Amino acid sequence: MSITNTPTSNDACLSIVHSLMCHRQGGESETFAKRAIESLVKKLKEKKDELDSLITAITTNGAHPSKCVTIQRTLDGRLQVAGRKGFPHVIYARLWRWPDLQKNELKHVKYCQFAFDLKADNVCVNPYHYERVVSPGIDLSGLTLSSSGTLMVKDEYEFENQPSHSGVDGHHQTIQHQPSRPGGPQELFSSSALLPPPEGSSSASTSAFSSLAAGASRMVSDDIAFQPPISNHPAPDYWCSIAYFEMDVQVGETFKVPASCPTVTVDGYVDPSGGDRFCLGQLSNVHRTEAIERARLHIGKGVQLECKGEGDVWVRCLSDHAVFVQSYYLDREAGRAPGDAVHKIYPSAYIKVFDLRQCHRQMQQQAATAQAAAAAQAAAVAGNIPGPGSVGGIAPAISMSAAAGIGVDDLRRLCILRMSFVKGWGPDYPRQSIKETPCWIEIHLHRALQLLDEVLHTMPIADPQPLD
């Protein structure tokens, strides 16, 4: 170690960790901080210039310019430390700069080449390559004022194997979407003009949402600018089909919406004529409980679904109560992994929930990844891939099994929206899955499914290998 007691990349890991621990802000436990810093230092030991950049940045509190400090991006974008998962740049920014930080408040500086939002294979975790900002469009309902006057935000980490968060959907967090400001051009800018809820209704158990504001101009231009069709295949006769569920049981028949009705309303009333209205009040269920009946009374005017362009979908909440949506498009706009959040859409809010082009790109990428991984896995098992990890072909086969395991059902989920009336689910609620909510709908988007079918047909199928 140098005379100034500031370590360099040539020093032992223990010395570097000890020095960096001295600069932590105290928002995390000493055990967690030490594990996180040890993990990072070990990852950087072979990249001495980046490790020196990290040491310089932290020990000088950012006073001296420093390079990107990168680690490999994981499949879902999050890093696991001591049984907890979080976005890597957020973890280290909390450790060394802002203890109460949450992901939506970070913006990378212009000269950062591997910022988290750039979606590169490597992610920069240098805390001094990010600035803390609060967007004017952020939903403040996820913030509470502590006794010291500082804003506190729900922790973004998730605990592994936590009993209260059990189940497939146990990692969901609620992201809130408010209606646009009165008098504003709601049709185009609703997602960039989010209002905080009425006074007294804030909750520390819901996470804030701001990234749609950043993407508002992109969404507007998508709607206005002419875009050629993704496929020359004729559009389906029905643009979507809607199935209604109570808990985990489908009630009534699936409702198909013709292409001639780009706008459809799903409400709690009783008109059986169909067309552009799916009335849930007319549907009977002999197993309906009193709790479900009470929830159904609050569906009211329900929601309006609107198909725009070749297959983008917007939702307007007409009910007096919020609806809760599972949308991969909104997840992506919020910087979350697909299926990682539940989106609470308030009464009068009008918001885009599905983008056909984005979905098409995603299904192409996932299908190609699955195909390549399956081929590589087969070659690895046969021992045809050289390299340090290919002993007997077993190690690479295990590492690629997740990607190779992507099936048709995984791709089909990209073409489906789920929406619960009145009651939410996830860690903010006693219900951990949408199948535990009293009344909800599943919307299958036919143009997206049609494009998925084309993608699957264009994929070559490998000849089955004969069994030995």
Short mmCIF file of C-alpha atoms in Angstrom, two decimals:
data_model
loop_
_atom_site.label_atom_id
_atom_site.label_comp_id
_atom_site.label_asym_id
_atom_site.label_seq_id
_atom_site.Cartn_x
_atom_site.Cartn_y
_atom_site.Cartn_z
CA MET A 1 0.00 0.00 0.00
CA SER A 2 1.23 3.49 -0.78
CA ILE A 3 2.49 5.99 1.78
CA THR A 4 -0.81 7.86 1.63
CA ASN A 5 -2.61 4.65 2.70
CA THR A 6 -4.64 4.71 -0.51
CA PRO A 7 -4.42 1.24 -2.05
CA THR A 8 -3.82 0.40 -5.71
CA SER A 9 -4.91 -2.53 -7.83
CA ASN A 10 -1.63 -4.25 -6.96
CA ASP A 11 -2.54 -4.47 -3.27
CA ALA A 12 -4.29 -7.42 -1.70
CA CYS A 13 -8.07 -7.60 -2.01
CA LEU A 14 -8.44 -7.34 1.77
CA SER A 15 -6.58 -4.01 1.86
CA ILE A 16 -8.65 -2.58 -1.00
CA VAL A 17 -11.94 -3.70 0.56
CA HIS A 18 -10.94 -2.23 3.94
CA SER A 19 -10.15 1.14 2.33
CA LEU A 20 -13.37 1.25 0.29
CA MET A 21 -15.42 0.24 3.36
CA CYS A 22 -14.20 3.40 5.09
CA HIS A 23 -16.05 5.51 2.50
CA ARG A 24 -19.47 3.82 2.65
CA GLN A 25 -22.45 6.01 3.56
CA GLY A 26 -23.99 3.74 6.18
CA GLY A 27 -27.33 3.02 4.54
CA GLU A 28 -26.63 -0.72 4.48
CA SER A 29 -25.46 -3.13 7.15
CA GLU A 30 -21.72 -3.61 7.47
CA THR A 31 -22.07 -7.28 6.48
CA PHE A 32 -23.97 -6.51 3.27
CA ALA A 33 -21.63 -3.64 2.35
CA LYS A 34 -18.56 -5.83 2.86
CA ARG A 35 -20.01 -8.65 0.74
CA ALA A 36 -20.95 -6.23 -2.05
CA ILE A 37 -17.53 -4.55 -2.08
CA GLU A 38 -15.64 -7.86 -1.89
CA SER A 39 -17.66 -9.19 -4.82
CA LEU A 40 -16.88 -6.11 -6.91
CA VAL A 41 -13.17 -6.04 -6.10
CA LYS A 42 -12.79 -9.72 -7.01
CA LYS A 43 -14.53 -9.12 -10.34
CA LEU A 44 -12.15 -6.24 -11.09
CA LYS A 45 -8.89 -7.92 -10.02
CA GLU A 46 -8.13 -8.88 -13.62
CA LYS A 47 -9.02 -5.36 -14.86
CA LYS A 48 -6.44 -3.33 -12.95
CA ASP A 49 -7.10 -0.03 -14.71
CA GLU A 50 -10.80 -0.19 -13.83
CA LEU A 51 -10.05 -1.19 -10.24
CA ASP A 52 -7.70 1.78 -9.94
CA SER A 53 -10.46 4.00 -11.38
CA LEU A 54 -12.86 2.73 -8.73
CA ILE A 55 -10.35 3.34 -5.93
CA THR A 56 -9.64 6.84 -7.22
CA ALA A 57 -13.32 7.72 -7.57
CA ILE A 58 -14.32 6.49 -4.11
CA THR A 59 -11.32 7.69 -2.11
CA THR A 60 -11.45 11.19 -3.62
CA ASN A 61 -15.26 11.42 -3.51
CA GLY A 62 -15.31 11.94 -7.27
CA ALA A 63 -12.93 14.89 -7.17
CA HIS A 64 -10.73 13.35 -9.86
CA PRO A 65 -11.98 12.08 -13.27
CA SER A 66 -12.33 8.32 -13.45
CA LYS A 67 -13.05 5.73 -16.12
CA CYS A 68 -15.97 3.32 -16.37
CA VAL A 69 -15.89 0.49 -13.82
CA THR A 70 -17.69 -2.43 -15.43
CA ILE A 71 -19.11 -5.82 -14.55
CA GLN A 72 -20.95 -8.22 -16.82
CA ARG A 73 -24.69 -7.64 -17.23
CA THR A 74 -26.80 -10.51 -15.93
CA LEU A 75 -29.76 -12.02 -17.77
CA ASP A 76 -32.37 -9.98 -15.84
CA GLY A 77 -30.08 -6.99 -15.32
CA ARG A 78 -29.85 -7.46 -11.55
CA LEU A 79 -27.01 -8.47 -9.26
CA GLN A 80 -27.38 -10.82 -6.30
CA VAL A 81 -25.46 -10.01 -3.13
CA ALA A 82 -25.99 -11.87 0.15
CA GLY A 83 -29.33 -13.29 -0.99
CA ARG A 84 -30.61 -9.91 -2.19
CA LYS A 85 -31.10 -8.74 -5.75
CA GLY A 86 -30.82 -5.22 -7.07
CA PHE A 87 -29.63 -3.21 -10.04
CA PRO A 88 -25.81 -3.13 -9.76
CA HIS A 89 -25.33 0.59 -10.37
CA VAL A 90 -27.99 1.31 -7.73
CA ILE A 91 -26.37 -1.00 -5.17
CA TYR A 92 -23.00 0.75 -5.38
CA ALA A 93 -24.42 4.26 -5.68
CA ARG A 94 -26.29 3.58 -2.44
CA LEU A 95 -23.19 2.25 -0.73
CA TRP A 96 -20.95 5.19 -1.56
CA ARG A 97 -23.19 8.17 -2.34
CA TRP A 98 -26.94 8.13 -1.60
CA PRO A 99 -28.22 5.60 1.01
CA ASP A 100 -31.91 6.31 0.22
CA LEU A 101 -31.55 6.14 -3.57
CA GLN A 102 -33.85 4.15 -5.83
CA LYS A 103 -33.31 3.22 -9.47
CA ASN A 104 -35.59 5.75 -11.17
CA GLU A 105 -33.59 8.64 -9.69
CA LEU A 106 -30.35 7.81 -11.52
CA LYS A 107 -29.16 9.36 -14.78
CA HIS A 108 -25.77 8.59 -16.27
CA VAL A 109 -23.29 11.31 -17.19
CA LYS A 110 -22.63 11.90 -20.89
CA TYR A 111 -19.13 10.43 -20.94
CA CYS A 112 -20.16 7.09 -19.37
CA GLN A 113 -19.86 4.49 -22.13
CA PHE A 114 -21.35 1.50 -20.28
CA ALA A 115 -24.23 3.08 -18.31
CA PHE A 116 -26.96 0.70 -17.20
CA ASP A 117 -29.57 2.29 -19.48
CA LEU A 118 -27.37 1.81 -22.58
CA LYS A 119 -28.11 -1.95 -22.41
CA ALA A 120 -24.51 -2.93 -23.19
CA ASP A 121 -23.11 -6.36 -22.27
CA ASN A 122 -21.13 -4.71 -19.47
CA VAL A 123 -22.57 -2.30 -16.89
CA CYS A 124 -20.72 0.63 -15.37
CA VAL A 125 -21.06 0.69 -11.56
CA ASN A 126 -18.85 3.75 -10.94
CA PRO A 127 -21.08 5.81 -8.60
CA TYR A 128 -19.56 9.02 -9.93
CA HIS A 129 -20.71 8.23 -13.47
CA TYR A 130 -24.32 8.79 -12.37
CA GLU A 131 -26.26 11.81 -11.19
CA ARG A 132 -29.27 11.80 -8.92
CA VAL A 133 -32.33 13.43 -10.46
CA VAL A 134 -36.07 13.47 -9.70
CA SER A 135 -38.17 13.78 -12.82
CA PRO A 136 -41.02 16.35 -12.69
CA GLY A 137 -43.24 13.51 -13.94
CA ILE A 138 -42.40 11.12 -11.11
CA ASP A 139 -45.23 9.63 -9.11
CA LEU A 140 -44.56 10.81 -5.57
CA SER A 141 -46.91 8.30 -3.97
CA GLY A 142 -43.98 5.96 -3.43
CA LEU A 143 -42.17 8.57 -1.32
CA THR A 144 -42.75 9.45 2.32
CA LEU A 145 -41.28 12.22 4.42
CA SER A 146 -39.21 10.97 7.33
CA SER A 147 -38.88 12.80 10.63
CA SER A 148 -35.58 14.24 9.43
CA GLY A 149 -37.29 15.78 6.41
CA THR A 150 -35.63 13.55 3.82
CA LEU A 151 -37.53 11.61 1.20
CA MET A 152 -37.47 7.87 1.78
CA VAL A 153 -38.14 5.41 -1.04
CA LYS A 154 -39.13 1.74 -0.89
CA ASP A 155 -36.08 -0.48 -1.08
CA GLU A 156 -35.66 -1.93 -4.57
CA TYR A 157 -33.87 -5.08 -3.48
CA GLU A 158 -35.75 -8.33 -3.19
CA PHE A 159 -35.04 -11.00 -0.62
CA GLU A 160 -34.58 -14.55 -1.79
CA ASN A 161 -36.74 -17.20 -0.10
CA GLN A 162 -38.70 -14.64 1.91
CA PRO A 163 -41.94 -16.30 3.10
CA SER A 164 -44.17 -13.25 2.59
CA HIS A 165 -43.01 -12.97 -1.04
CA SER A 166 -43.50 -16.58 -2.02
CA GLY A 167 -44.96 -17.73 -5.33
CA VAL A 168 -44.17 -17.13 -8.99
CA ASP A 169 -45.16 -13.48 -8.92
CA GLY A 170 -43.61 -12.79 -5.50
CA HIS A 171 -41.08 -10.27 -6.87
CA HIS A 172 -43.60 -7.86 -8.39
CA GLN A 173 -43.63 -4.26 -7.26
CA THR A 174 -46.43 -1.81 -7.94
CA ILE A 175 -45.67 1.09 -10.30
CA GLN A 176 -48.32 3.79 -10.33
CA HIS A 177 -49.72 5.66 -13.35
CA GLN A 178 -51.76 8.79 -12.68
CA PRO A 179 -54.12 10.63 -15.06
CA SER A 180 -52.76 13.59 -17.02
CA ARG A 181 -53.10 17.16 -15.85
CA PRO A 182 -56.46 18.86 -16.55
CA GLY A 183 -56.51 20.66 -19.86
CA GLY A 184 -53.44 18.88 -21.17
CA PRO A 185 -53.33 16.90 -24.40
CA GLN A 186 -54.19 13.65 -22.66
CA GLU A 187 -54.23 11.55 -25.80
CA LEU A 188 -50.53 12.07 -26.46
CA PHE A 189 -48.81 13.09 -23.27
CA SER A 190 -50.66 11.35 -20.45
CA SER A 191 -47.66 9.28 -19.42
CA SER A 192 -45.37 12.29 -19.19
CA ALA A 193 -47.69 14.31 -16.97
CA LEU A 194 -48.20 12.16 -13.91
CA LEU A 195 -49.85 13.72 -10.90
CA PRO A 196 -49.32 12.70 -7.28
CA PRO A 197 -52.42 11.16 -5.62
CA PRO A 198 -54.60 13.11 -3.16
CA GLU A 199 -53.01 14.22 0.08
CA GLY A 200 -52.75 11.49 2.66
CA SER A 201 -52.83 8.61 0.18
CA SER A 202 -49.07 8.16 -0.18
CA SER A 203 -47.55 4.80 0.73
CA ALA A 204 -43.97 3.78 1.33
CA SER A 205 -44.81 0.32 0.03
CA THR A 206 -45.15 1.37 -3.61
CA SER A 207 -42.24 2.23 -5.89
CA ALA A 208 -42.09 5.46 -7.88
CA PHE A 209 -42.39 5.59 -11.64
CA SER A 210 -40.74 8.16 -13.87
CA SER A 211 -39.24 6.56 -16.93
CA LEU A 212 -42.37 6.89 -19.07
CA ALA A 213 -41.87 10.64 -18.96
CA ALA A 214 -38.51 10.16 -20.63
CA GLY A 215 -40.08 8.01 -23.32
CA ALA A 216 -43.15 10.15 -23.98
CA SER A 217 -41.78 11.85 -27.07
CA ARG A 218 -40.78 8.45 -28.46
CA MET A 219 -44.30 7.10 -27.99
CA VAL A 220 -45.87 10.17 -29.56
CA SER A 221 -43.65 9.97 -32.62
CA ASP A 222 -44.48 6.27 -32.96
CA ASP A 223 -48.18 7.14 -33.18
CA ILE A 224 -47.85 10.11 -35.51
CA ALA A 225 -45.19 9.01 -37.97
CA PHE A 226 -46.21 6.65 -40.75
CA GLN A 227 -44.68 3.23 -40.40
CA PRO A 228 -44.91 0.42 -42.95
CA PRO A 229 -46.56 -2.79 -41.68
CA ILE A 230 -44.31 -5.31 -39.96
CA SER A 231 -45.79 -8.09 -42.07
CA ASN A 232 -47.62 -8.21 -45.40
CA HIS A 233 -49.80 -10.99 -44.05
CA PRO A 234 -53.45 -9.78 -43.88
CA ALA A 235 -54.51 -8.64 -40.41
CA PRO A 236 -56.71 -11.10 -38.46
CA ASP A 237 -60.49 -10.70 -38.43
CA TYR A 238 -60.39 -10.16 -34.66
CA TRP A 239 -57.75 -7.90 -33.13
CA CYS A 240 -58.00 -9.41 -29.64
CA SER A 241 -59.84 -11.94 -27.50
CA ILE A 242 -60.67 -11.37 -23.84
CA ALA A 243 -61.16 -14.08 -21.21
CA TYR A 244 -62.67 -13.21 -17.81
CA PHE A 245 -61.50 -14.95 -14.63
CA GLU A 246 -62.56 -15.07 -11.00
CA MET A 247 -59.55 -16.23 -8.99
CA ASP A 248 -58.10 -19.07 -11.11
CA VAL A 249 -61.34 -20.05 -12.90
CA GLN A 250 -62.46 -18.71 -16.27
CA VAL A 251 -66.08 -17.54 -16.20
CA GLY A 252 -68.12 -17.38 -19.40
CA GLU A 253 -66.88 -17.68 -22.95
CA THR A 254 -63.93 -15.85 -24.45
CA PHE A 255 -65.00 -12.52 -25.99
CA LYS A 256 -63.58 -11.79 -29.45
CA VAL A 257 -63.27 -8.20 -30.64
CA PRO A 258 -63.60 -7.71 -34.42
CA ALA A 259 -61.07 -5.60 -36.30
CA SER A 260 -63.96 -3.28 -37.23
CA CYS A 261 -64.16 -2.25 -33.53
CA PRO A 262 -60.73 -0.78 -32.67
CA THR A 263 -62.11 0.37 -29.31
CA VAL A 264 -63.75 -2.04 -26.87
CA THR A 265 -65.11 -1.44 -23.37
CA VAL A 266 -64.96 -4.05 -20.61
CA ASP A 267 -67.37 -3.06 -17.83
CA GLY A 268 -69.43 -4.44 -14.96
CA TYR A 269 -72.85 -3.97 -16.58
CA VAL A 270 -75.25 -6.49 -18.14
CA ASP A 271 -75.82 -5.73 -21.84
CA PRO A 272 -75.44 -9.10 -23.64
CA SER A 273 -75.38 -7.77 -27.20
CA GLY A 274 -71.58 -7.84 -27.54
CA GLY A 275 -69.98 -5.83 -30.35
CA ASP A 276 -67.77 -3.18 -28.77
CA ARG A 277 -68.77 -3.99 -25.16
CA PHE A 278 -67.88 -6.98 -23.00
CA CYS A 279 -70.22 -6.78 -20.00
CA LEU A 280 -68.99 -8.83 -17.07
CA GLY A 281 -72.10 -8.22 -14.96
CA GLN A 282 -74.11 -10.69 -17.05
CA LEU A 283 -71.78 -13.63 -16.35
CA SER A 284 -72.82 -16.12 -13.66
CA ASN A 285 -70.64 -18.41 -11.58
CA VAL A 286 -72.11 -20.95 -9.15
CA HIS A 287 -68.87 -20.95 -7.16
CA ARG A 288 -68.76 -17.16 -6.77
CA THR A 289 -67.92 -16.06 -3.23
CA GLU A 290 -69.21 -13.04 -1.37
CA ALA A 291 -65.78 -11.37 -1.63
CA ILE A 292 -65.80 -11.76 -5.42
CA GLU A 293 -69.35 -10.41 -5.59
CA ARG A 294 -68.34 -7.33 -3.60
CA ALA A 295 -65.36 -6.70 -5.87
CA ARG A 296 -67.51 -7.06 -9.01
CA LEU A 297 -69.80 -4.30 -7.74
CA HIS A 298 -66.90 -1.86 -8.06
CA ILE A 299 -65.94 -2.66 -11.68
CA GLY A 300 -68.48 -0.07 -12.84
CA LYS A 301 -67.55 1.54 -16.16
CA GLY A 302 -64.43 -0.61 -16.27
CA VAL A 303 -61.78 0.01 -18.88
CA GLN A 304 -61.56 0.94 -22.55
CA LEU A 305 -59.03 -0.87 -24.74
CA GLU A 306 -57.98 0.84 -27.96
CA CYS A 307 -56.02 -0.71 -30.82
CA LYS A 308 -53.92 1.84 -32.71
CA GLY A 309 -51.99 1.41 -35.93
CA GLU A 310 -51.03 -2.15 -36.72
CA GLY A 311 -51.46 -3.41 -33.17
CA ASP A 312 -50.39 -1.00 -30.41
CA VAL A 313 -52.78 -1.02 -27.44
CA TRP A 314 -53.80 1.81 -25.11
CA VAL A 315 -55.92 1.57 -21.95
CA ARG A 316 -58.22 4.16 -20.44
CA CYS A 317 -59.49 3.54 -16.90
CA LEU A 318 -63.18 4.53 -16.85
CA SER A 319 -63.88 3.00 -13.44
CA ASP A 320 -63.93 4.88 -10.14
CA HIS A 321 -61.32 2.39 -8.93
CA ALA A 322 -57.82 1.69 -10.21
CA VAL A 323 -56.99 -1.31 -12.39
CA PHE A 324 -53.76 -3.31 -12.17
CA VAL A 325 -51.93 -4.33 -15.33
CA GLN A 326 -49.19 -6.79 -16.22
CA SER A 327 -47.48 -5.32 -19.27
CA TYR A 328 -44.01 -6.15 -20.63
CA TYR A 329 -44.03 -2.85 -22.53
CA LEU A 330 -44.52 -0.81 -19.34
CA ASP A 331 -41.91 -2.95 -17.58
CA ARG A 332 -39.39 -2.08 -20.28
CA GLU A 333 -40.27 1.62 -20.18
CA ALA A 334 -39.77 1.57 -16.41
CA GLY A 335 -36.35 -0.05 -16.81
CA ARG A 336 -37.54 -3.29 -15.26
CA ALA A 337 -37.13 -6.89 -16.37
CA PRO A 338 -40.18 -8.34 -18.21
CA GLY A 339 -42.81 -9.48 -15.72
CA ASP A 340 -41.01 -7.72 -12.88
CA ALA A 341 -43.72 -5.22 -11.90
CA VAL A 342 -47.46 -4.63 -11.54
CA HIS A 343 -48.73 -1.33 -12.94
CA LYS A 344 -51.52 0.49 -11.10
CA ILE A 345 -53.54 2.64 -13.52
CA TYR A 346 -55.67 5.23 -11.78
CA PRO A 347 -59.19 6.40 -12.80
CA SER A 348 -59.17 8.64 -15.92
CA ALA A 349 -55.59 7.66 -16.81
CA TYR A 350 -54.95 6.89 -20.49
CA ILE A 351 -51.77 4.99 -21.16
CA LYS A 352 -50.03 2.83 -23.73
CA VAL A 353 -49.63 -0.76 -22.53
CA PHE A 354 -48.45 -2.63 -25.64
CA ASP A 355 -46.13 -1.81 -28.53
CA LEU A 356 -46.30 -4.24 -31.45
CA ARG A 357 -42.89 -3.40 -32.95
CA GLN A 358 -41.13 -3.75 -29.63
CA CYS A 359 -42.90 -7.07 -29.05
CA HIS A 360 -41.90 -8.30 -32.51
CA ARG A 361 -38.25 -7.41 -31.92
CA GLN A 362 -38.32 -9.12 -28.55
CA MET A 363 -39.87 -12.33 -29.88
CA GLN A 364 -37.31 -12.45 -32.72
CA GLN A 365 -34.44 -11.97 -30.28
CA GLN A 366 -35.73 -14.56 -27.80
CA ALA A 367 -36.47 -17.12 -30.51
CA ALA A 368 -33.01 -16.68 -32.05
CA THR A 369 -31.35 -16.84 -28.62
CA ALA A 370 -33.23 -20.02 -27.72
CA GLN A 371 -32.36 -21.65 -31.03
CA ALA A 372 -28.66 -20.74 -30.80
CA ALA A 373 -28.49 -21.85 -27.17
CA ALA A 374 -30.16 -25.18 -27.93
CA ALA A 375 -27.73 -25.84 -30.78
CA ALA A 376 -24.74 -24.86 -28.65
CA GLN A 377 -26.02 -26.97 -25.76
CA ALA A 378 -26.32 -30.02 -27.99
CA ALA A 379 -22.80 -29.46 -29.28
CA ALA A 380 -21.48 -28.97 -25.75
CA VAL A 381 -23.04 -32.21 -24.51
CA ALA A 382 -21.39 -33.95 -27.45
CA GLY A 383 -18.08 -32.41 -26.36
CA ASN A 384 -17.64 -30.36 -29.53
CA ILE A 385 -17.00 -26.99 -27.91
CA PRO A 386 -13.37 -26.37 -26.91
CA GLY A 387 -12.38 -24.09 -24.06
CA PRO A 388 -11.66 -24.07 -20.34
CA GLY A 389 -15.30 -24.63 -19.40
CA SER A 390 -15.95 -27.55 -21.69
CA VAL A 391 -14.75 -30.48 -19.60
CA GLY A 392 -16.86 -33.32 -20.89
CA GLY A 393 -19.22 -30.76 -22.38
CA ILE A 394 -21.17 -30.59 -19.12
CA ALA A 395 -20.37 -27.07 -17.82
CA PRO A 396 -21.40 -25.16 -20.97
CA ALA A 397 -24.52 -27.29 -21.27
CA ILE A 398 -25.62 -26.25 -17.79
CA SER A 399 -24.84 -22.56 -18.39
CA MET A 400 -26.88 -22.50 -21.60
CA SER A 401 -29.82 -24.54 -20.35
CA ALA A 402 -31.80 -21.48 -19.25
CA ALA A 403 -31.63 -19.85 -22.69
CA ALA A 404 -32.29 -23.15 -24.46
CA GLY A 405 -35.32 -23.68 -22.24
CA ILE A 406 -37.26 -20.77 -23.79
CA GLY A 407 -40.35 -22.36 -25.29
CA VAL A 408 -43.43 -21.37 -27.27
CA ASP A 409 -45.32 -20.54 -24.07
CA ASP A 410 -42.59 -18.08 -23.04
CA LEU A 411 -42.84 -16.34 -26.41
CA ARG A 412 -46.64 -16.39 -26.34
CA ARG A 413 -46.65 -14.46 -23.05
CA LEU A 414 -45.19 -11.49 -24.95
CA CYS A 415 -48.53 -11.28 -26.80
CA ILE A 416 -50.75 -11.28 -23.71
CA LEU A 417 -51.92 -8.56 -21.31
CA ARG A 418 -53.43 -9.27 -17.89
CA MET A 419 -55.55 -6.81 -15.95
CA SER A 420 -57.18 -7.01 -12.52
CA PHE A 421 -60.13 -4.85 -11.46
CA VAL A 422 -60.22 -3.16 -8.05
CA LYS A 423 -57.71 -5.47 -6.32
CA GLY A 424 -53.95 -5.53 -6.86
CA TRP A 425 -51.35 -8.21 -6.30
CA GLY A 426 -47.66 -8.43 -5.46
CA PRO A 427 -45.67 -7.54 -2.32
CA ASP A 428 -47.79 -4.43 -1.68
CA TYR A 429 -50.89 -6.61 -1.29
CA PRO A 430 -51.90 -9.85 0.44
CA ARG A 431 -52.35 -11.50 -2.99
CA GLN A 432 -49.08 -12.67 -4.56
CA SER A 433 -50.50 -13.68 -7.97
CA ILE A 434 -53.17 -12.28 -10.28
CA LYS A 435 -54.89 -15.67 -9.94
CA GLU A 436 -55.63 -14.72 -6.33
CA THR A 437 -57.53 -11.56 -7.33
CA PRO A 438 -61.35 -11.70 -7.41
CA CYS A 439 -61.96 -10.50 -10.99
CA TRP A 440 -59.48 -10.10 -13.82
CA ILE A 441 -59.15 -10.43 -17.58
CA GLU A 442 -56.56 -11.88 -19.93
CA ILE A 443 -56.23 -10.22 -23.33
CA HIS A 444 -54.71 -12.15 -26.24
CA LEU A 445 -53.49 -9.83 -29.02
CA HIS A 446 -54.08 -11.55 -32.34
CA ARG A 447 -51.78 -9.53 -34.59
CA ALA A 448 -48.90 -10.17 -32.19
CA LEU A 449 -49.73 -13.90 -32.08
CA GLN A 450 -49.87 -13.91 -35.88
CA LEU A 451 -46.39 -12.36 -36.05
CA LEU A 452 -45.12 -14.88 -33.50
CA ASP A 453 -46.42 -17.67 -35.70
CA GLU A 454 -44.43 -16.22 -38.62
CA VAL A 455 -41.28 -15.99 -36.47
CA LEU A 456 -41.64 -19.62 -35.38
CA HIS A 457 -42.20 -20.76 -38.99
CA THR A 458 -39.05 -19.02 -40.22
CA MET A 459 -36.89 -20.79 -37.63
CA PRO A 460 -35.17 -23.89 -39.04
CA ILE A 461 -35.79 -27.01 -36.99
CA ALA A 462 -32.74 -29.18 -36.38
CA ASP A 463 -33.03 -32.83 -37.41
CA PRO A 464 -33.54 -35.07 -34.39
CA GLN A 465 -30.44 -37.03 -33.51
CA PRO A 466 -30.78 -40.82 -33.40
CA LEU A 467 -30.57 -42.38 -29.96
CA ASP A 468 -27.53 -44.49 -29.23
#
